Amino acid sequence: MLNKVAGAERSGDPLANVIAITPELIKRLSANEIRDVAEASPELQEQLDQYTYYVGVGDVLNITVWDHPELTIPAGQFRSAGETGNVVHPDGSIFYPYVGQVHVAGKAVSDIRELITSALSQFIESPQIEVSVAAYRSQRVFVSGAVAAPASVPITNVPLTLLDALNAVGGLAENADLRSVVLTTTAPNADSKELLDLYALYQLGDMSHNRLLTANDIIHVPRNDELKVFVMGDVKDAGTQRIDRSGLTLAEALNNVGGINETTADASGIFVLRAGETEEGYVDIYQLDASMAGMLILSTQFQLQPLDVVYVTSAPIARWNRVLSQLTSSIRVVYELDRINNP
């Protein structure tokens, strides 16, 4: 049998922690949640302020020499800058009249302008030169997964952030998992993967979860197939529910299944079973005693997490004792499988 301890049911299972859902617990859990305020990111802003585009292989440069149209548009005035521009060759160089081969890959346009100005000064007195990128073809980032239109997005002289790249492909799909977006960086000698929580970015405006992207970065947005909870026991229509972008509370989960069976359910025995985060595989069991009307309001503030099991008991409590033993064993199996799949 279960023994009453501090308003919660304590199981005889040594791997089950039974915790009462109280106002104090809600406050403690809320303190661990992201604050519902928009926050700037000074670190990101500094990166944006210092951003410089470096020319790469395949880019097309437009070089203008004022008062010397024969150098600016050698192929004719009716062709576009992209057609008449200087393509950066695989060896990272371009050819320019009088100057010859100029290595430009990995250089900013300001550095390229200085190189060409210095070289042309031997043939033209005080040349006035402007260098710009007519076509950005060398650097891209890749967006895949649950987005409107997976695609590659070019990097230009305007800094490209994670938010910009997602907007460029049409935004997130309805079945996107905002909390598990993976950013893979493939910079030389700096390959890394970062798990990002875009719920904070999109829903709360927390820019600290935004990132400045670099060439060949890969953004993968997974589907929310695993963002589900299971509602079972003495409810009107037991089933599986999906956690959407705004989250899912215990009250919403119970309401979506038609509520508890008022004639047979034990309102003091509404439980949420959750795999613990310890290596021993503990199961945390949160109990809501809804037999007291004032406590029912707490269900609107208790946020469910993926793979939670919501169980509503029926009297007598001895029946719950048997079910508890079965459910905790099942959740520990799920916990172990998750550790194997995500070491």
PDB file of N, CA, C and O in Angstrom, residues 61 79 82 97 105 138 181 234 273 280 292 311 325 336:
ATOM      1  N   LEU A  61      32.980  39.833 -59.161  1.00  0.00           N
ATOM      2  CA  LEU A  61      33.312  41.175 -58.700  1.00  0.00           C
ATOM      3  C   LEU A  61      33.004  42.206 -59.779  1.00  0.00           C
ATOM      4  O   LEU A  61      33.235  41.966 -60.972  1.00  0.00           O
ATOM      5  N   ARG A  79      25.546  45.321 -71.064  1.00  0.00           N
ATOM      6  CA  ARG A  79      25.572  44.057 -70.325  1.00  0.00           C
ATOM      7  C   ARG A  79      25.535  44.336 -68.831  1.00  0.00           C
ATOM      8  O   ARG A  79      25.998  45.367 -68.361  1.00  0.00           O
ATOM      9  N   GLY A  82      26.757  41.388 -63.544  1.00  0.00           N
ATOM     10  CA  GLY A  82      27.050  39.968 -63.384  1.00  0.00           C
ATOM     11  C   GLY A  82      27.679  39.359 -64.614  1.00  0.00           C
ATOM     12  O   GLY A  82      28.500  38.449 -64.526  1.00  0.00           O
ATOM     13  N   PRO A  97      42.874  44.069 -66.494  1.00  0.00           N
ATOM     14  CA  PRO A  97      43.788  44.712 -67.444  1.00  0.00           C
ATOM     15  C   PRO A  97      44.882  45.537 -66.752  1.00  0.00           C
ATOM     16  O   PRO A  97      44.614  46.231 -65.771  1.00  0.00           O
ATOM     17  N   ALA A 105      40.623  35.761 -53.237  1.00  0.00           N
ATOM     18  CA  ALA A 105      39.876  34.871 -52.338  1.00  0.00           C
ATOM     19  C   ALA A 105      40.339  35.069 -50.897  1.00  0.00           C
ATOM     20  O   ALA A 105      41.536  35.157 -50.617  1.00  0.00           O
ATOM     21  N   SER A 138      29.830  31.947 -53.673  1.00  0.00           N
ATOM     22  CA  SER A 138      30.867  31.087 -53.067  1.00  0.00           C
ATOM     23  C   SER A 138      30.452  30.461 -51.739  1.00  0.00           C
ATOM     24  O   SER A 138      30.957  29.394 -51.385  1.00  0.00           O
ATOM     25  N   VAL A 181      16.385  22.138 -32.368  1.00  0.00           N
ATOM     26  CA  VAL A 181      17.024  22.500 -33.636  1.00  0.00           C
ATOM     27  C   VAL A 181      18.533  22.301 -33.515  1.00  0.00           C
ATOM     28  O   VAL A 181      19.149  22.710 -32.521  1.00  0.00           O
ATOM     29  N   ASP A 234      -8.550   6.582 -15.693  1.00  0.00           N
ATOM     30  CA  ASP A 234      -9.993   6.800 -15.587  1.00  0.00           C
ATOM     31  C   ASP A 234     -10.377   8.175 -16.158  1.00  0.00           C
ATOM     32  O   ASP A 234     -10.822   9.080 -15.443  1.00  0.00           O
ATOM     33  N   LEU A 273       3.763  10.985 -14.612  1.00  0.00           N
ATOM     34  CA  LEU A 273       4.982  10.194 -14.494  1.00  0.00           C
ATOM     35  C   LEU A 273       5.996  10.691 -15.512  1.00  0.00           C
ATOM     36  O   LEU A 273       5.679  10.831 -16.696  1.00  0.00           O
ATOM     37  N   GLU A 280      20.575   6.686 -12.405  1.00  0.00           N
ATOM     38  CA  GLU A 280      19.920   5.484 -11.880  1.00  0.00           C
ATOM     39  C   GLU A 280      18.570   5.220 -12.523  1.00  0.00           C
ATOM     40  O   GLU A 280      17.992   4.158 -12.337  1.00  0.00           O
ATOM     41  N   MET A 292      -9.644  18.900  -3.840  1.00  0.00           N
ATOM     42  CA  MET A 292      -9.814  20.245  -3.286  1.00  0.00           C
ATOM     43  C   MET A 292      -9.848  21.220  -4.457  1.00  0.00           C
ATOM     44  O   MET A 292      -8.877  21.320  -5.221  1.00  0.00           O
ATOM     45  N   TYR A 311      -1.775   9.911 -15.623  1.00  0.00           N
ATOM     46  CA  TYR A 311      -2.631   8.775 -15.226  1.00  0.00           C
ATOM     47  C   TYR A 311      -3.597   9.214 -14.142  1.00  0.00           C
ATOM     48  O   TYR A 311      -3.196   9.824 -13.143  1.00  0.00           O
ATOM     49  N   SER A 325       3.473   0.215 -10.259  1.00  0.00           N
ATOM     50  CA  SER A 325       4.615  -0.677 -10.449  1.00  0.00           C
ATOM     51  C   SER A 325       4.840  -0.976 -11.927  1.00  0.00           C
ATOM     52  O   SER A 325       5.973  -0.995 -12.415  1.00  0.00           O
ATOM     53  N   GLU A 336      15.918   4.128 -20.668  1.00  0.00           N
ATOM     54  CA  GLU A 336      17.133   3.428 -21.089  1.00  0.00           C
ATOM     55  C   GLU A 336      17.268   3.457 -22.607  1.00  0.00           C
ATOM     56  O   GLU A 336      18.372   3.629 -23.145  1.00  0.00           O
TER      57      GLU A 336
END
